[in-house]
XYZ file of C-alpha atoms in Angstrom:
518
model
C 112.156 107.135 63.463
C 113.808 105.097 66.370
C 116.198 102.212 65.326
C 118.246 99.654 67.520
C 122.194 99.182 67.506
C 124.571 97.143 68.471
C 127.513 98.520 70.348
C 130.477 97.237 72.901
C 131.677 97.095 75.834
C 129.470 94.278 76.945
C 127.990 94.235 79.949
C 128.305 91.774 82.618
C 129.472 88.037 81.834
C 127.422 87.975 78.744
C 129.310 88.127 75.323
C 126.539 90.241 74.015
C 127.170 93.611 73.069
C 125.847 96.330 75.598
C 122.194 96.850 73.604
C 121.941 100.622 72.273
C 118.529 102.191 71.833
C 117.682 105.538 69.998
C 114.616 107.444 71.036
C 113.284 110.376 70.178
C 115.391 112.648 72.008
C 118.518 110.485 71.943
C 120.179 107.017 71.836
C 120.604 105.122 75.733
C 122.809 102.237 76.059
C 121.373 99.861 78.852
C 122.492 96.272 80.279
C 122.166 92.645 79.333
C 120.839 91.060 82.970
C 119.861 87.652 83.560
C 118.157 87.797 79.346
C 117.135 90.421 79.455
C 117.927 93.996 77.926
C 117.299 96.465 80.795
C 117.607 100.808 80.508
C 117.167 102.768 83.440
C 116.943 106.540 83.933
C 115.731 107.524 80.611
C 113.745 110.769 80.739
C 110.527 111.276 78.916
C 109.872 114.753 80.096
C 112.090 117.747 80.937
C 113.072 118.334 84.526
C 109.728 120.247 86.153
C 111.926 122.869 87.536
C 112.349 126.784 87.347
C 110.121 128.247 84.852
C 108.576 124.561 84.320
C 107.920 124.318 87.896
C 104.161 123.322 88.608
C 103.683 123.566 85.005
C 102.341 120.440 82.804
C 105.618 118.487 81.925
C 107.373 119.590 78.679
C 109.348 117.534 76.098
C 112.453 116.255 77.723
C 115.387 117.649 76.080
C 117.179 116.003 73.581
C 120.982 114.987 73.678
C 123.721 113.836 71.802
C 125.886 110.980 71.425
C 124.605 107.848 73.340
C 123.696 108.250 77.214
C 123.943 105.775 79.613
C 121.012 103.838 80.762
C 121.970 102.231 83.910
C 120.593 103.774 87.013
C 117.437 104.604 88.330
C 116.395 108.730 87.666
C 116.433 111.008 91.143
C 112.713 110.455 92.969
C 110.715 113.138 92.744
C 110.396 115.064 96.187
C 109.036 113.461 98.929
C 109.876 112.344 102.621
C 112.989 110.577 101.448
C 112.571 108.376 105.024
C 109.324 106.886 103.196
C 112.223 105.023 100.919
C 113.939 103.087 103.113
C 114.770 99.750 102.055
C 117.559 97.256 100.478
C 118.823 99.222 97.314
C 117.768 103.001 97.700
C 120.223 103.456 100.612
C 121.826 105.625 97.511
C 119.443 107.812 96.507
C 120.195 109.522 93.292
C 120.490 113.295 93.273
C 119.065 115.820 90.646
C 115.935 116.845 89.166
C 115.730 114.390 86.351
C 112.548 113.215 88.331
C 110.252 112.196 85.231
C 112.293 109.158 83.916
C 110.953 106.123 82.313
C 112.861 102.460 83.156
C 112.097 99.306 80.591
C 113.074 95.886 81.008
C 112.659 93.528 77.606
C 113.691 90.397 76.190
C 115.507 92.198 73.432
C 115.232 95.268 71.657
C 114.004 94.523 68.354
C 111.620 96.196 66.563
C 110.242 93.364 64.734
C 109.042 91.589 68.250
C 106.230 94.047 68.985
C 105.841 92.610 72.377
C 103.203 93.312 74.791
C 103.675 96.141 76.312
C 102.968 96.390 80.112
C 103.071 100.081 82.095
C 103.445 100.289 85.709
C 102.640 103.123 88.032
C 103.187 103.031 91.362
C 101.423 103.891 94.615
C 102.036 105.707 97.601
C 98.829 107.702 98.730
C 100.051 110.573 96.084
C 102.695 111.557 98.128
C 105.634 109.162 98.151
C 106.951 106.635 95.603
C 109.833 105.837 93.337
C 110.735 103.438 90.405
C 114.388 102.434 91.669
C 112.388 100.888 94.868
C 113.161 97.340 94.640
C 109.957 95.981 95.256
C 108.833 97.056 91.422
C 111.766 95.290 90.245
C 110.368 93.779 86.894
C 112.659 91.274 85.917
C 110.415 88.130 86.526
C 107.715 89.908 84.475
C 108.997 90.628 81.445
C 111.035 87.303 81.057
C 108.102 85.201 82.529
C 105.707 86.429 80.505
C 107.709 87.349 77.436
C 106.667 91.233 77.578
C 107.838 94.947 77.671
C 107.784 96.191 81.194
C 107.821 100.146 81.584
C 107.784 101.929 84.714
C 107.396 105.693 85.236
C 108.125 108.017 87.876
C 105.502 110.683 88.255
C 105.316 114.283 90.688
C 103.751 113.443 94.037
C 102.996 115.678 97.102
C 103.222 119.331 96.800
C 104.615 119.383 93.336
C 102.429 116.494 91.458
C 98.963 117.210 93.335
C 98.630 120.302 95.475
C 95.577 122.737 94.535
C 98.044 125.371 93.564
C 96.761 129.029 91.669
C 98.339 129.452 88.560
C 98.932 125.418 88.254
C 97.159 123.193 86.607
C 95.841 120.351 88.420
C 96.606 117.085 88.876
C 100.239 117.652 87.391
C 101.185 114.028 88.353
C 98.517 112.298 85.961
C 99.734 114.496 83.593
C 102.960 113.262 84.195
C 101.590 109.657 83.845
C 100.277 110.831 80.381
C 103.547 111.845 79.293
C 105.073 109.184 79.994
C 102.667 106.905 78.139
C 102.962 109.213 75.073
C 106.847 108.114 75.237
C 105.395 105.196 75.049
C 103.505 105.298 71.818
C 106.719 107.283 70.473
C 109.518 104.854 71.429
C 108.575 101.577 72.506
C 108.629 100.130 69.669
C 112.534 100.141 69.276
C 112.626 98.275 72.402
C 110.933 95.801 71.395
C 107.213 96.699 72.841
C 104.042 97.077 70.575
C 102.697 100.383 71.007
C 99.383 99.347 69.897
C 99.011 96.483 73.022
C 100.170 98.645 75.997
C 98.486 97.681 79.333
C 98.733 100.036 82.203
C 99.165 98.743 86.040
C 99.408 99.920 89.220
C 98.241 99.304 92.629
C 97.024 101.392 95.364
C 97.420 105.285 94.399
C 99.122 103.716 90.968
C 95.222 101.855 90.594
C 93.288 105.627 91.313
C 95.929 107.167 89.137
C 94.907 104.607 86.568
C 91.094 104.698 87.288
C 91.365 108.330 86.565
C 93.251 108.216 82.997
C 90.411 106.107 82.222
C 88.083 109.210 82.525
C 90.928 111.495 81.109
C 90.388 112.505 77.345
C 94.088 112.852 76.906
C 94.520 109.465 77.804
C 92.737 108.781 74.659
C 94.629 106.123 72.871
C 97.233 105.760 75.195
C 96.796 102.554 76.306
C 94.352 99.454 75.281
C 93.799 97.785 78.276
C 94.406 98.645 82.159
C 94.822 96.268 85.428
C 93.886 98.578 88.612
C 94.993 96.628 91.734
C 93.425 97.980 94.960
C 91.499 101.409 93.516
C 91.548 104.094 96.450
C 88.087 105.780 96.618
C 89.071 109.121 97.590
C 89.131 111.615 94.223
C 88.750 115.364 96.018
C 86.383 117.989 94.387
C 87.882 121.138 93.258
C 86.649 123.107 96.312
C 87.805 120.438 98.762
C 91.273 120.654 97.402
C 91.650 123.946 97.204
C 90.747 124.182 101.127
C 93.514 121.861 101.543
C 95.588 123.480 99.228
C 95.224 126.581 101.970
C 95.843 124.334 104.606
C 99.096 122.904 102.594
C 100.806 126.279 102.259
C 99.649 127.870 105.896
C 101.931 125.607 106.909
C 104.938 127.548 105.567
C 103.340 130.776 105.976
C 102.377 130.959 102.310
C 100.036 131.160 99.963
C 99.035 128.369 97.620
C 100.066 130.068 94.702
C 102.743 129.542 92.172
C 104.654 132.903 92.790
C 104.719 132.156 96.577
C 105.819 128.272 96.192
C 107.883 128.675 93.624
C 110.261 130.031 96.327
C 110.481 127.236 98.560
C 112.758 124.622 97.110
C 111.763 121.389 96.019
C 113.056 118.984 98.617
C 112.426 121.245 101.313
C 108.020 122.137 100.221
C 107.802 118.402 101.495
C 107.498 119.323 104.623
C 104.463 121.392 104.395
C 102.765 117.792 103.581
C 104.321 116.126 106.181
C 103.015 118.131 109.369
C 99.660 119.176 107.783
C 99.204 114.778 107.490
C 100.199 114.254 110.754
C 97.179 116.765 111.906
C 94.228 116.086 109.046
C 92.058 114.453 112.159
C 91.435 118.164 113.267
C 89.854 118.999 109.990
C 87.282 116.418 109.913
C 84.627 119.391 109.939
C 85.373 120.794 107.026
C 87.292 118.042 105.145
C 84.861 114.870 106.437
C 85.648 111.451 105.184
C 89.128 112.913 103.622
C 90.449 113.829 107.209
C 91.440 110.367 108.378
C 93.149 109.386 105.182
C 96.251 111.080 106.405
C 97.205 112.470 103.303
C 96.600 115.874 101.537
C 96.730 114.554 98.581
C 94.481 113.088 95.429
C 93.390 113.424 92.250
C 90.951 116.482 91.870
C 88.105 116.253 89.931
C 88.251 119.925 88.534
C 86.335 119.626 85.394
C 89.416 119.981 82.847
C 92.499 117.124 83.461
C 89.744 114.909 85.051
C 86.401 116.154 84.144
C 84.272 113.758 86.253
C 84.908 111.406 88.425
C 86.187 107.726 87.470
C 83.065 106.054 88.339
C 80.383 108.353 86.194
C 83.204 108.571 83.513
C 83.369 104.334 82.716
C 79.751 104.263 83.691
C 78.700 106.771 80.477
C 80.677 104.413 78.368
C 84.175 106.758 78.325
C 86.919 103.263 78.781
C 84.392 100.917 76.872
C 87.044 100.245 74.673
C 89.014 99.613 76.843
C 89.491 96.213 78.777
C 89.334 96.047 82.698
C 90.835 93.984 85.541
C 90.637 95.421 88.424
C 90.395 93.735 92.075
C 91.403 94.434 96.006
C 92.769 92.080 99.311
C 90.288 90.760 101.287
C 91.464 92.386 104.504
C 93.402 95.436 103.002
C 92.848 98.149 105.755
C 94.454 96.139 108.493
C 98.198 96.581 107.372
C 97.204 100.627 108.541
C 95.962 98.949 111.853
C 99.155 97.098 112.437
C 101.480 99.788 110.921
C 99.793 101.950 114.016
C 100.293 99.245 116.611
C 96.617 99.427 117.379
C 95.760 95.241 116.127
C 93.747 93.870 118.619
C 93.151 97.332 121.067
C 90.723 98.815 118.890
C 87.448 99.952 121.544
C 83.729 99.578 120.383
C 83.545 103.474 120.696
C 86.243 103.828 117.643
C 83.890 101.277 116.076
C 81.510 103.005 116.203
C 82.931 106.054 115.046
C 84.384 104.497 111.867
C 81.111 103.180 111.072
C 78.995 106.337 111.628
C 81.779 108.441 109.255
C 82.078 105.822 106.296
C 79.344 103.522 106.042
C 76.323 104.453 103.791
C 73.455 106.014 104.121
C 71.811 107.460 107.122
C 71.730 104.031 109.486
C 74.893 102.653 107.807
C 76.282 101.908 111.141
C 73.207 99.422 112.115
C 73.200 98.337 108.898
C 77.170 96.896 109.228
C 76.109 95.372 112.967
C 73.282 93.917 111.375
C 74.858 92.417 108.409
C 78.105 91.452 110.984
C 76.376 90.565 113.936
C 79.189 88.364 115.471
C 82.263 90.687 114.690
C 83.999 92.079 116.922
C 84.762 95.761 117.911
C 87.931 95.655 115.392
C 86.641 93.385 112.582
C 83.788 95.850 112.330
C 86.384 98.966 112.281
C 88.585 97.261 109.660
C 85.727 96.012 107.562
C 84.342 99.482 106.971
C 87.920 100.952 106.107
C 88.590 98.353 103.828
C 84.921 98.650 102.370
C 84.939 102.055 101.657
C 88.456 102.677 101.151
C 89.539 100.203 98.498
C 86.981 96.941 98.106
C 84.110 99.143 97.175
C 85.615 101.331 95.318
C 87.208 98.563 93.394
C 84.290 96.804 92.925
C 81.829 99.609 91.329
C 84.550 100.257 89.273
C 84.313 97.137 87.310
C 80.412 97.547 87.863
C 80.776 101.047 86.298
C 82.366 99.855 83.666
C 80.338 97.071 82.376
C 77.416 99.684 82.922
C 79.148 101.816 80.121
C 79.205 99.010 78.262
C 83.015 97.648 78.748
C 84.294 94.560 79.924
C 85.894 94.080 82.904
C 87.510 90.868 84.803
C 87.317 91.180 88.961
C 89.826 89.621 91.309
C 90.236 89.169 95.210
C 93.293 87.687 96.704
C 92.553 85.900 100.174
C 95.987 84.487 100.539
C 97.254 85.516 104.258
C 100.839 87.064 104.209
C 103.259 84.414 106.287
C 104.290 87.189 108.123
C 103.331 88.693 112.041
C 102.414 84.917 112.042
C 99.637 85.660 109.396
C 97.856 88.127 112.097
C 97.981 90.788 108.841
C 95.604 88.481 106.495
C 95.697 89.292 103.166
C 96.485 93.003 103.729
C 97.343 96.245 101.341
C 100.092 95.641 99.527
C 100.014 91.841 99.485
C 99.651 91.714 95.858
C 102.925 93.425 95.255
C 105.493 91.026 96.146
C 103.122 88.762 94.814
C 103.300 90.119 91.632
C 106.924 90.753 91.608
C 108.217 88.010 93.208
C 110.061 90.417 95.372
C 109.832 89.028 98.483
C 112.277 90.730 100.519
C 112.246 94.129 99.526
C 110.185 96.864 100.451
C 106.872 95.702 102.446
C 107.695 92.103 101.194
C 110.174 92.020 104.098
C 107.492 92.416 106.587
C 104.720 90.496 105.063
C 107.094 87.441 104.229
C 109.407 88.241 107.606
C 112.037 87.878 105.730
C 111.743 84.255 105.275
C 112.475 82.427 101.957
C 108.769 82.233 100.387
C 107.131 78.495 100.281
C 106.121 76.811 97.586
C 102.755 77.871 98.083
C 103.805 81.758 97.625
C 105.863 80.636 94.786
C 103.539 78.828 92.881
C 100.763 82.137 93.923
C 103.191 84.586 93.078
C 103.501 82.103 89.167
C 99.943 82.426 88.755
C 99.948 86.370 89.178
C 102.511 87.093 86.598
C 101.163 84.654 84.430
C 97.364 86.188 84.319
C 98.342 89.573 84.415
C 100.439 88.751 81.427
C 98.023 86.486 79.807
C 95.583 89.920 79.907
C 98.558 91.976 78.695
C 98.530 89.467 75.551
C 94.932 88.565 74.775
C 92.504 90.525 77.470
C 91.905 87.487 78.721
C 93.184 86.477 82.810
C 92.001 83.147 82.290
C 88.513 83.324 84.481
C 84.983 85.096 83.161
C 84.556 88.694 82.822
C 81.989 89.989 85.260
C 78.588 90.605 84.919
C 75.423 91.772 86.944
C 74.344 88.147 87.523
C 76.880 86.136 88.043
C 79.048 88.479 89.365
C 82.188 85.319 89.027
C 85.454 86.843 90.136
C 88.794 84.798 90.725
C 89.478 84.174 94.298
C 93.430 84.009 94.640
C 94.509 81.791 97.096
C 96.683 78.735 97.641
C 93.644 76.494 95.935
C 92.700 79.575 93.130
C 88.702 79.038 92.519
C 86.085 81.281 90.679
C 83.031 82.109 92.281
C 80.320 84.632 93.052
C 81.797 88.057 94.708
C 83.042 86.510 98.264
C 82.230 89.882 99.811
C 78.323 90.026 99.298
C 77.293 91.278 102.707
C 79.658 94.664 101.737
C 78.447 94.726 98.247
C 74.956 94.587 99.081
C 75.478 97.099 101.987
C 77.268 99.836 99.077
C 74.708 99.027 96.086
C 73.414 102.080 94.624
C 76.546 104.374 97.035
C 77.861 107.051 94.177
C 81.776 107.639 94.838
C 81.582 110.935 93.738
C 84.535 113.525 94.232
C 84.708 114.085 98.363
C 82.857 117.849 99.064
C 84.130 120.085 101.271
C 81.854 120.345 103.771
C-alpha cells in the first residue's frame, strides 16, 4: 500500500509543503519546481555490487524514516568524460546506480495520470539520468503526465558476455525498474495501467527488445522507439567479444576473474577494445565498425529471439507502436570524426559492399542513387542499415504480428554547423525536451536561442508523444502495407507515403537477425 503526505519545510518560493511519497521500500520527500512535484535518486533496485555484482538486480533495500529525493543517483560506470556537459560537472559518487527519477503534476493517487518511461541511449555503454538533456519538466507539465526515467548498467557491467552472468543485465535492469513502476506509481500520481515506454537510440533497441522479452509482459501498454539501432549480437558473437573485452585486462570473461577489477576502473577494458573493433572485422563483420562492444544478445533466455521475428509472430500485438528515425542520422558520426565532406569513393565503396543487402547491394545503392556523391552514398548506407531500416521493419514487423504501429521521420535540419548536420542522430532529443542547450543540443542549436520554428517543432513533439501516451493515438494514421502514411516532421509537418522509398525498397525482404560471428 503506498499513500501520499504532506510534510514541511517547503521547498523553494512555493508555500506548498515539500510533497512526501511512500513507496514500497520507503517514503522520499522531493521538490515543488516550476508545478510540478519532482523526486530524484530514488532506488528501485539494490546496489549491483559485491555478491550482487553481474547478478540480475535484487529488491532495493528498504529504509526508514523519509529520505530525501533531491539529486540525481551516481551513473553507473562508464567513461565519466562521455558526461560532460552543463550540470554533471558534479558527478555523484556511490553505487546507488539503479535509481528511478519522476517528475508529476502532483502526487495524488486519485489522478492516475499517464504514465510515460524514458530510457536513455548511449550505444550500451554510456548514459545517465541527471544529464540535462532528459530533463523532463516540459513533458510532464505540457502534456499533463507522469514522467519516469531510469538509470540502467551499461558497458562491462550491464552487457558484457560474462560466464556465470546472466545476459543482458541492463534490460533486466530496465525491467526492474518498470516493475517499480507497476508497484509505486500510482502514489505519484501515474496510472500503472497506461505506462508508455521511450527512448531513443540504444534507449529505442533497449525498448525494441522488452518488446520480445516475456518478462516484460505487462509492464508497459504502449512503447515510442525513437531511432531503433539494428545491431542485437548472437550469443556466439558476444561471447567472442566478451574474450576480446577481458584480454584486455589480462582476464578472463568470467565472474570470478571480473569480479576483481573494480567497477569504475573495468571501463577501461571497453574503452581500448572500441577504439580497435576495425581490426576484428573478420571475425566480428558488420559489428566491427560500430565502435562499441556492446548490445543486447539474443541468447535464447532474457531475449529469446530477436526483436524483429518476436513482433512479427504477434509477441507486442497488444501492444501499441510508434516508432520512427532522422532522415540523415549517420552523419552526426561523420562530423563527430571530422571526416564531412573528405569521404573518398574507395570508403564508399567499402561501406556499401559491408552493409548493403544482398550479394550486388553495392550496385544496387549506385543504381537506385545514381547522382550521389562519394559521401551521400557512404552516409546513406550507415543510416539505412544502422537505424532507418531497422526502424522501419520494426513497425512492418509489427503490423505483420498483427499490432498497430504509427511511423515517424523528422526532416527538420539542426540550425547548427550552419545546418551542414541535416537532421542528424540525436535531433529528436532536444526536440523532444526542449533542451536546447544541454548536452548535444548545444551543438546542434550552437548555442543559439531556438526560433520559433524549433519552438513551435519542439510543441508538436511533446504534444504527440503525449497525445499517444493518453489515447495511442499521435494524431496521423497508423501504418499499413499500402499506404505506408508516416508523419514527416518538419517546419510545415505533412503525412505522406514513406519519404525514403528508394532505401525501403532496396531492404524489403532483409531479416535483421542477431549479427553471427563469422
Amino acid at each position: 500500500m503506498t499513500t501520499t503526505e504532506s510534510h514541511r519545510p517547503t521547498d523553494g518560493p512555493s508555500d506548498q509543503p515539500a510533497p512526501v511519497v511512500r513507496t514500497t521500500a520507503g517514503a522520499v520527500r522531493g521538490r515543488r519546481e516550476e508545478g510540478l512535484a519532482v523526486f530524484r535518486g530514488i532506488p528501485f533496485a539494490a546496489p549491483p555490487v559485491g555478491e550482487a555484482r553481474f547478478m540480475a538486480p535484487g529488491p532495493a533495500h528498504a529504509w526508514d524514516g523519509i529520505r530525501d529525493a533531491y539529486a540525481f543517483g551516481p551513473p553507473p560506470p562508464q567513461d565519466l568524460g562521455n558526461l560532460g556537459g552543463p550540470g554533471l560537472l558534479d558527478v555523484p559518487e556511490g553505487d546507488e546506480w539503479l535509481t528511478v527519477n519522476v517528475w508529476t503534476p502532483e502526487p495524488d493517487p486519485a489522478a492516475r495520470r499517464p504514465v510515460m518511461v524514458w530510457i536513455y541511449g548511449g550505444a550500451y555503454k554510456l548514459g545517465h539520468t541527471g544529464s540535462p538533456g532528459y530533463d523532463a519538466r516540459h513533458i510532464a507539465a505540457d502534456g499533463d503526465v507522469v514522467v519516469v526515467s531510469l538509470n540502467y548498467r551499461v558497458g562491462m557491467e550491464g552487457f558484457a558476455s560474462i560466464e556465470g552472468a546472466p545476459a543482458n543485465r541492463g534490460l533486466l535492469d530496465q525491467v526492474a525498474a518498470l516493475e517499480w513502476v507497476r508497484d509505486n506509481i500510482e502514489a505519484f500520481g501515474g496510472d500503472p495501467d497506461r505506462v508508455t515506454v521511450f527512448g531513443e537510440s540504444a534507449g529505442a533497441g533497449s525498448i525494441a527488445s522488452l518488446l520480445a522479452m516475456e518478462r516484460a509482459t505487462g509492464l508497459f501498454r504502449r512503447a515510442i522507439a525513437q531511432s531503433v539501432p539494428g545491431t542485437f549480437f548472437s550469443g556466439e558473437l558476444a561471447r567472442d567479444i566478451g574474450l576480446a573485452l577481458a584480454a584486455e585486462l589480462g582476464l578472463r570473461p568470467t565472474v570470478a576473474d571480473l569480479s576483481t577489477i573494480a567497477p569504475r576502473r573495468l571501463t577501461s577494458a571497453g574503452e581500448t577494445l572500441s577504439a580497435k573493433m576495425l581490426q576484428y572485422i573478420d571475425r566480428w563483420g558488420q559489428a566491427a565498425p560500430t565502435v562499441t562492444p556492446f548490445s543486447p544478445v539474443v541468447d535464447g533466455e532474457v531475449l529469446p529471439t530477436s526483436p524483429y521475428q518476436a513482433l512479427a509472430a504477434g509477441s507486442a500485438k497488444d501492444i501499441e507502436l510508434l516508432v520512427g528515425h532522422n532522415r540523415d542520422e549517420y552523419r552526426l558520426f561523420i562530423a563527430m570524426a571530422g571526416r564531412l565532406g573528405q569521404i573518398t569513393d574507395e570508403q564508399a565503396t567499402s561501406a556499401l559492399r559491408l552493409f548493403a543487402p544482398g550479394p550486388d547491394g553495392e550496385q544496387a545503392y549506385r543504381a537506385a542513387f545514381p547522382d550521389a556523391s562519394p559521401g551521400e552514398l557512404y552516409e546513406r548506407v550507415q543510416t539505412d542499415w544502422l537505424f532507418n531500416m531497422p526502424s522501419l521493419h520494426l513497425a512492418e514487423a509489427q503490423t505483420a504480428g498483427g499490432g498497430r504501429a504509427h511511423v515517424y521521420e523528422l526532416t527538420w535540419p539542426a540550425p547548427g554547423s550552419g545546418g551542414a548536420l541535416g537532421a542528424c542522430h540525436g535531433l529528436d532529443i532536444p526536440l523532444l525536451f526542449g533542451t536546447f542547450g544541454a548536452d548535444l543540443g548545444a551543438l546542434l542549436f550552437a548555442g543559439a536561442e531556438p526560433s520559433e520554428e524549433a519552438v513551435a517543432l519542439s510543441s508538436r513533439f511533446r504534444s504527440s508523444w503525449t497525445a499517444f501516451a493518453r489515447t495511442g493515438d499521435p494524431g496521423w494514421p497508423a501504418y499499413d502495407d499500402g499506404e505506408r502514411l508516416v508523419q514527416v516532421l518538419d517546419a510545415e509537418p505533412v503525412v505522406r507515403a514513406y519519404p525514403e522509398e528508394a532505401s525501403r525498397r532496396l531492404w524489403e525482404g532483409h531479416d535483421f537477425s542477431a549479427l553471427p560471428l563469422l
